[in-house]
PDB file of C-alpha atoms in Angstrom:
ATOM      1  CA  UNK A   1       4.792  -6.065  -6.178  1.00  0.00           C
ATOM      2  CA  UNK A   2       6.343  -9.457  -5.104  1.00  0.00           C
ATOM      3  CA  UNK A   3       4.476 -12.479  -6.480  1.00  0.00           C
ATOM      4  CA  UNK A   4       3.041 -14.054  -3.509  1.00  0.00           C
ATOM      5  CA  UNK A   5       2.353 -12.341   0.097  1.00  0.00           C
ATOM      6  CA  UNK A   6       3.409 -14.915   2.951  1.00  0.00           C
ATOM      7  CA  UNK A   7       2.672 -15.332   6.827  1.00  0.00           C
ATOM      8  CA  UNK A   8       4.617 -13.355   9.673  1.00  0.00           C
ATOM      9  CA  UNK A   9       6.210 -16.481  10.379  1.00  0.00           C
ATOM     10  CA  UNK A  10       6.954 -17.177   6.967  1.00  0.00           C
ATOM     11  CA  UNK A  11       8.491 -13.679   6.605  1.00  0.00           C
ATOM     12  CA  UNK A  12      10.566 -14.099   9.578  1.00  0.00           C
ATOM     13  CA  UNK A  13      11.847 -17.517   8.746  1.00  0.00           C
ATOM     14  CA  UNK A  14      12.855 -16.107   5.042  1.00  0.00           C
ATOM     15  CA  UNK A  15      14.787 -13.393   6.856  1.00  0.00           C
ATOM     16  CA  UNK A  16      16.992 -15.108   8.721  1.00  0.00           C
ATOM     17  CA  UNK A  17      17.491 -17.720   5.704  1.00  0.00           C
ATOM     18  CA  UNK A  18      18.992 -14.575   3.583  1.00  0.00           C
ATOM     19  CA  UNK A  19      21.024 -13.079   6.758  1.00  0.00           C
ATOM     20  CA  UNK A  20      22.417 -16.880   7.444  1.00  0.00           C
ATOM     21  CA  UNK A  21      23.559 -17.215   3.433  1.00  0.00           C
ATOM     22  CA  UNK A  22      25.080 -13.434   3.466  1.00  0.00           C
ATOM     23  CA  UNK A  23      26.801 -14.238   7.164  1.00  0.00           C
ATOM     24  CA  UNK A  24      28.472 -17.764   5.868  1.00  0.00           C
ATOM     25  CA  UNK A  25      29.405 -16.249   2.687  1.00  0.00           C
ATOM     26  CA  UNK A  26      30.994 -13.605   4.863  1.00  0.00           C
ATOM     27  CA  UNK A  27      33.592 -16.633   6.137  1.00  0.00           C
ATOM     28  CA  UNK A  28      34.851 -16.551   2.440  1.00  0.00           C
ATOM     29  CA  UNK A  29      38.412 -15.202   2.277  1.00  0.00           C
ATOM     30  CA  UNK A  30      37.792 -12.425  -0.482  1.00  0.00           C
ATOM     31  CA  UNK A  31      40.935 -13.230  -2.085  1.00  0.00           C
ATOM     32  CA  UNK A  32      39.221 -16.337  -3.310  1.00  0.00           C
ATOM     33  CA  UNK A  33      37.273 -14.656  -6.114  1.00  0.00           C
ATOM     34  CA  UNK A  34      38.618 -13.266  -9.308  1.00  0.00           C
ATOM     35  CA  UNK A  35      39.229 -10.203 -10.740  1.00  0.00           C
ATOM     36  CA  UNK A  36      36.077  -7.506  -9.944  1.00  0.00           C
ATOM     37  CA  UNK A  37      34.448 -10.155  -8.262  1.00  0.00           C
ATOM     38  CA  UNK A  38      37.164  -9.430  -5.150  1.00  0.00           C
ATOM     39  CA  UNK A  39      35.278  -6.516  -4.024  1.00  0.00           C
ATOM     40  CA  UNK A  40      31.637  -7.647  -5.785  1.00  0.00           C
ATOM     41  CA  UNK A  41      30.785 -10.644  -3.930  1.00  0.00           C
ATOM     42  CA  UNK A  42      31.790  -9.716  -0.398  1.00  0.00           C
ATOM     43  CA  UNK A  43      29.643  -6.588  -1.082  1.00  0.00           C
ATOM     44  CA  UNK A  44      26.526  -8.710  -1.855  1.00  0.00           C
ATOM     45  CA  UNK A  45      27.337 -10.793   1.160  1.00  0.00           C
ATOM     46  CA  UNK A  46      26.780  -7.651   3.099  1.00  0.00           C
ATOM     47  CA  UNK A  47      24.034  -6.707   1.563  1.00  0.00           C
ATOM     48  CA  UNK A  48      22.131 -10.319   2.220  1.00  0.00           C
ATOM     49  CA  UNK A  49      23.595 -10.020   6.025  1.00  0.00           C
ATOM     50  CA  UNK A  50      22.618  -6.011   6.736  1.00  0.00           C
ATOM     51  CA  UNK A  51      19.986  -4.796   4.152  1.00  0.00           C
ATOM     52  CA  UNK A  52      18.011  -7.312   2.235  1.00  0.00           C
ATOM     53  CA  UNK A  53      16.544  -9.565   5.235  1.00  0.00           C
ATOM     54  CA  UNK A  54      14.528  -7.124   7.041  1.00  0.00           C
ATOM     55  CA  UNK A  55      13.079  -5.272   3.904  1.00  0.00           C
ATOM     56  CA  UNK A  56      12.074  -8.630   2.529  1.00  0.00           C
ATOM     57  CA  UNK A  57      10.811  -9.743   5.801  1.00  0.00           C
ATOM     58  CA  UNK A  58       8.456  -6.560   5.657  1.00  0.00           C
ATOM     59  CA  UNK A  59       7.580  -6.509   1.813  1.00  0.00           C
ATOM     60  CA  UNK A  60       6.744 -10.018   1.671  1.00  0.00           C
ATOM     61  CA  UNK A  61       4.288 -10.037   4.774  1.00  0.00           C
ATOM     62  CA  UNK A  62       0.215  -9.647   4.125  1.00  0.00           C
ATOM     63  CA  UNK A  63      -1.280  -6.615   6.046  1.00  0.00           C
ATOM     64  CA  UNK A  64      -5.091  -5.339   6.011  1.00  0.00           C
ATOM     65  CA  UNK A  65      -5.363  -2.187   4.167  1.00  0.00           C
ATOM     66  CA  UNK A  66      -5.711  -0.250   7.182  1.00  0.00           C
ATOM     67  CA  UNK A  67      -2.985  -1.449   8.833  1.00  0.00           C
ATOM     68  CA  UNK A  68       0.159   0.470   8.165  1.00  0.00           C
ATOM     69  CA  UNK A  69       2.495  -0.049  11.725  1.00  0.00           C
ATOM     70  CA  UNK A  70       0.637  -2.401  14.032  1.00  0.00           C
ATOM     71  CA  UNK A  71       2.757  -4.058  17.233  1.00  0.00           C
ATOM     72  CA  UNK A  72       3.740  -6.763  14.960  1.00  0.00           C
ATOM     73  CA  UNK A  73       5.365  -4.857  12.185  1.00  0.00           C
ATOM     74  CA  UNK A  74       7.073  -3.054  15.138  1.00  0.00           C
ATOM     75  CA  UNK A  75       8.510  -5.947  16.546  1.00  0.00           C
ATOM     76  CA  UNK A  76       9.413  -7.298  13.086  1.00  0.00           C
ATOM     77  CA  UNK A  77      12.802  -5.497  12.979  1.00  0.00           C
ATOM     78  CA  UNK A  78      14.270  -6.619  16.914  1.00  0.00           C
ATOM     79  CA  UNK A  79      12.459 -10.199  16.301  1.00  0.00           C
ATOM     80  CA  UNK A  80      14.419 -10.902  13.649  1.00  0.00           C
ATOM     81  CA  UNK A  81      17.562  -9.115  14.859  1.00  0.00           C
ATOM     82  CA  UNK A  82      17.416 -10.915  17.716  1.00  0.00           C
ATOM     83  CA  UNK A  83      17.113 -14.678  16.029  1.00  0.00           C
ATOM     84  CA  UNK A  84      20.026 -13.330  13.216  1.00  0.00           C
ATOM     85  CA  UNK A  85      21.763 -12.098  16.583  1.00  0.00           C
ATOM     86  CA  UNK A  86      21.696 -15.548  17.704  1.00  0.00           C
ATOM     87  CA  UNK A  87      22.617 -17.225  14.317  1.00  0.00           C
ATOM     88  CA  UNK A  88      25.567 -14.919  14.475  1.00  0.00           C
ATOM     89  CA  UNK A  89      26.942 -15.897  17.446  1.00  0.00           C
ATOM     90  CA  UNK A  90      26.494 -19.779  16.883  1.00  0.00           C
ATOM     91  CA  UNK A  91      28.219 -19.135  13.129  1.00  0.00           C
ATOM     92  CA  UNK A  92      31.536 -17.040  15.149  1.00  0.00           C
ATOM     93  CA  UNK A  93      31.608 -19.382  17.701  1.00  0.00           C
ATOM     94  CA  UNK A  94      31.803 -22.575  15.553  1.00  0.00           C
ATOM     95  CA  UNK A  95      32.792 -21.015  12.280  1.00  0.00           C
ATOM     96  CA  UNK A  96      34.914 -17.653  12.602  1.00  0.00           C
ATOM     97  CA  UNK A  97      33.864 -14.086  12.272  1.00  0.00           C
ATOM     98  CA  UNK A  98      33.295 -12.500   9.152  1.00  0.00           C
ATOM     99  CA  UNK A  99      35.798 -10.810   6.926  1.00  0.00           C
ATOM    100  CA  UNK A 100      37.135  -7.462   5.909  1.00  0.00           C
ATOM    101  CA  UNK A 101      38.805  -6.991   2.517  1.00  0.00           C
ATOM    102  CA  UNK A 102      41.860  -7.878   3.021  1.00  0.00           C
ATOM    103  CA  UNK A 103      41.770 -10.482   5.671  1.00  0.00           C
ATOM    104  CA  UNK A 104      42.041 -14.580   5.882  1.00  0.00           C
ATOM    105  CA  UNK A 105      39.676 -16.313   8.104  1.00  0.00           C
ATOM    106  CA  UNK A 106      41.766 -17.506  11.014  1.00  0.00           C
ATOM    107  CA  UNK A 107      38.845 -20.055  12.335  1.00  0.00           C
ATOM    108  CA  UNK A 108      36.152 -20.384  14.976  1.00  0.00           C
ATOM    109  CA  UNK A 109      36.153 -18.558  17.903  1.00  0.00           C
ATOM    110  CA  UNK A 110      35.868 -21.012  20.606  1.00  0.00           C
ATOM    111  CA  UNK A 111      39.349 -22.097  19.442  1.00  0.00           C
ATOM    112  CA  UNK A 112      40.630 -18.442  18.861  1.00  0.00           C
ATOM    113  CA  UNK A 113      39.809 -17.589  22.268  1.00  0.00           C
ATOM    114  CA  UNK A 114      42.525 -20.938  23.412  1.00  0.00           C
ATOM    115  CA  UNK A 115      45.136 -20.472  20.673  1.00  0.00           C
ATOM    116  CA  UNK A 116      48.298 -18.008  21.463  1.00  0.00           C
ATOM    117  CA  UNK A 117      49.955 -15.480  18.917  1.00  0.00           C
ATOM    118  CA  UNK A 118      48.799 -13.788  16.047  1.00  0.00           C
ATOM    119  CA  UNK A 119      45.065 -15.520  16.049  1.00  0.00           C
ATOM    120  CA  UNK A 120      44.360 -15.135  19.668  1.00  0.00           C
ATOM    121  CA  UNK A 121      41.435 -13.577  20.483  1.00  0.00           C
ATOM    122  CA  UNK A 122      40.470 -12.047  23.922  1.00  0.00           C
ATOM    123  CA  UNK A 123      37.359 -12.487  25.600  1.00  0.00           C
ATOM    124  CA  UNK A 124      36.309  -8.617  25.655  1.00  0.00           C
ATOM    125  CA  UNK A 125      37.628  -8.249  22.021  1.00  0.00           C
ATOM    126  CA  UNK A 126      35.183 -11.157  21.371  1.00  0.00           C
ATOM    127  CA  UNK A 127      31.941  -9.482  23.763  1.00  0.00           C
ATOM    128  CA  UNK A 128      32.797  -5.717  22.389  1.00  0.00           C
ATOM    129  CA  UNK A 129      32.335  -7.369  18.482  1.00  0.00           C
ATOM    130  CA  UNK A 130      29.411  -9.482  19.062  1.00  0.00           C
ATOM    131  CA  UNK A 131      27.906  -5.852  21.333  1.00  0.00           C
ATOM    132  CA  UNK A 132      28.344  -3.942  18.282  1.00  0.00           C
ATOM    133  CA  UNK A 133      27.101  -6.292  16.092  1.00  0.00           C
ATOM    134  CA  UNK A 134      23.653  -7.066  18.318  1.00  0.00           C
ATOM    135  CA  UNK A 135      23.423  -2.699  18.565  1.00  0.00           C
ATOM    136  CA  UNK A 136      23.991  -2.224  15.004  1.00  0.00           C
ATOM    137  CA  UNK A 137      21.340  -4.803  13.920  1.00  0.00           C
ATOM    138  CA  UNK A 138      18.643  -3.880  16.230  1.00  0.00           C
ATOM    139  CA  UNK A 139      18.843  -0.556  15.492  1.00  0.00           C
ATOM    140  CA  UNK A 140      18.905  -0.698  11.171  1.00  0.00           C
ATOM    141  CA  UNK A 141      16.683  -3.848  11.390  1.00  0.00           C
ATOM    142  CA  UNK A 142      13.725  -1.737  12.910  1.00  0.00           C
ATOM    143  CA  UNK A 143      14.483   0.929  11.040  1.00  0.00           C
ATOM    144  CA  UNK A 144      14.639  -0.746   7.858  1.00  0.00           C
ATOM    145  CA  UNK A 145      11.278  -2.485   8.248  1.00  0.00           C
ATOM    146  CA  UNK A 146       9.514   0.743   9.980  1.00  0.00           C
ATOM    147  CA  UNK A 147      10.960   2.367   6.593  1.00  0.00           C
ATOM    148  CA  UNK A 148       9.986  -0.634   4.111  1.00  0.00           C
ATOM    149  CA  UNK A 149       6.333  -0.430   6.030  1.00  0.00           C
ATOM    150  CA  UNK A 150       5.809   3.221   5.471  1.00  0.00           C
ATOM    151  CA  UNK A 151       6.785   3.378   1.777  1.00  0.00           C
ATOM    152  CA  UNK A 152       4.625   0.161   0.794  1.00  0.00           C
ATOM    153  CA  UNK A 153       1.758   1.697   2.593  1.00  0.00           C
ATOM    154  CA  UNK A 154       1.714   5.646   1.725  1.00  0.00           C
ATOM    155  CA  UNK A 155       3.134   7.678   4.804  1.00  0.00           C
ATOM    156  CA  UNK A 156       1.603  11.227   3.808  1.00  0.00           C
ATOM    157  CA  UNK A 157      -2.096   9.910   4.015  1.00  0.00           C
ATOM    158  CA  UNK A 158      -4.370  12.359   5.854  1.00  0.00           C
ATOM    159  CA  UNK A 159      -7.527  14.061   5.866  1.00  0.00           C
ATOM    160  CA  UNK A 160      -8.105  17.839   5.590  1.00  0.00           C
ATOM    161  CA  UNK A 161     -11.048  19.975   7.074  1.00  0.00           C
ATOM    162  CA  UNK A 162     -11.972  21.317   3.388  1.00  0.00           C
ATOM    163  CA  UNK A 163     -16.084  22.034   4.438  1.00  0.00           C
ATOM    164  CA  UNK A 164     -18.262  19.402   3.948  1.00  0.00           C
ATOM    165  CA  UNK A 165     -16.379  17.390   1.277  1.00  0.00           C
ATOM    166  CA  UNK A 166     -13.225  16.126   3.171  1.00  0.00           C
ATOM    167  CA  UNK A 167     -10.598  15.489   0.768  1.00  0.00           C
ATOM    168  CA  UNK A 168      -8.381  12.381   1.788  1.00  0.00           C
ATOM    169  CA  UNK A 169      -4.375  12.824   0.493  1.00  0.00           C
TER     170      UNK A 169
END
């Protein structure tokens, strides 16, 4: 369906360019946009951060007709969890975490994790966020692309004993 199929590399790199615009747009106060764009926007910054890298990763990528889930395509989902895990933690650490609804971005983490009162941030508050977030993004990535793969490529494909003339569905 998409225009133009594209290397594993490519695929990767465009991955991680979509998670990186969804995770900065995530350092947006929401309160900054108007009207229905306050819950809109913040929403599609989730979306580019959580759904739309891995399945793009996957749909974009040239496979042989045979191949349906190869190694690669099952590495796909931690390989690029693991490089958007790593953007992540560079973007808290020198930019803040991401936002809620109804939050304000109180600034990077290396000088959270030094500041007293309301904006300090504890070590293990920090580790237990940044665990969660590594979990929760291995787990849907490889799921998501395991899930893009198999509807691309026809999941229910088999062959059935029917006599002499097998019949392939």
């Amino acid at each position: 369906m998409l225009f133009n199929k594209v290397s594993y590399r490519r695929g990767i790199i465009e991955g991680v360019i979509i998670y990186a615009i969804g995770r900065l747009g995530a350092l947006i106060t929401p309160a900054f946009f108007p009207d229905w764009m306050f819950v809109a926007v913040p929403l599609l910054f989730l979306v580019f951060q959580y759904i739309l890298p891995p399945v793009w990763a996957a749909r974009r990528m040239t496979s042989t007709k045979r191949e349906r889930l190869s190694k690669r395509f099952w590495l796909l989902g931690p390989r690029i969890a693991a490089i958007c895990f790593g953007l992540d933690v560079v973007i808290s650490l020198f930019c803040g975490l991401p936002l809620t609804m109804f939050e304000v971005q109180q600034g990077p983490v290396v000088l959270r994790l030094f500041a007293s009162g309301a904006s300090h941030l504890t070590i293990p508050g920090y580790l237990f966020y940044e665990l969660r977030t590594a979990v929760f993004l291995f787990v849907f990535y490889t799921i998501a692309v395991v899930c893009t793969r198999l509807a691309g490529g026809g999941f229910l494909r088999f062959t059935m004993p029917a006599g002499g003339n097998r019949v392939t569905l």
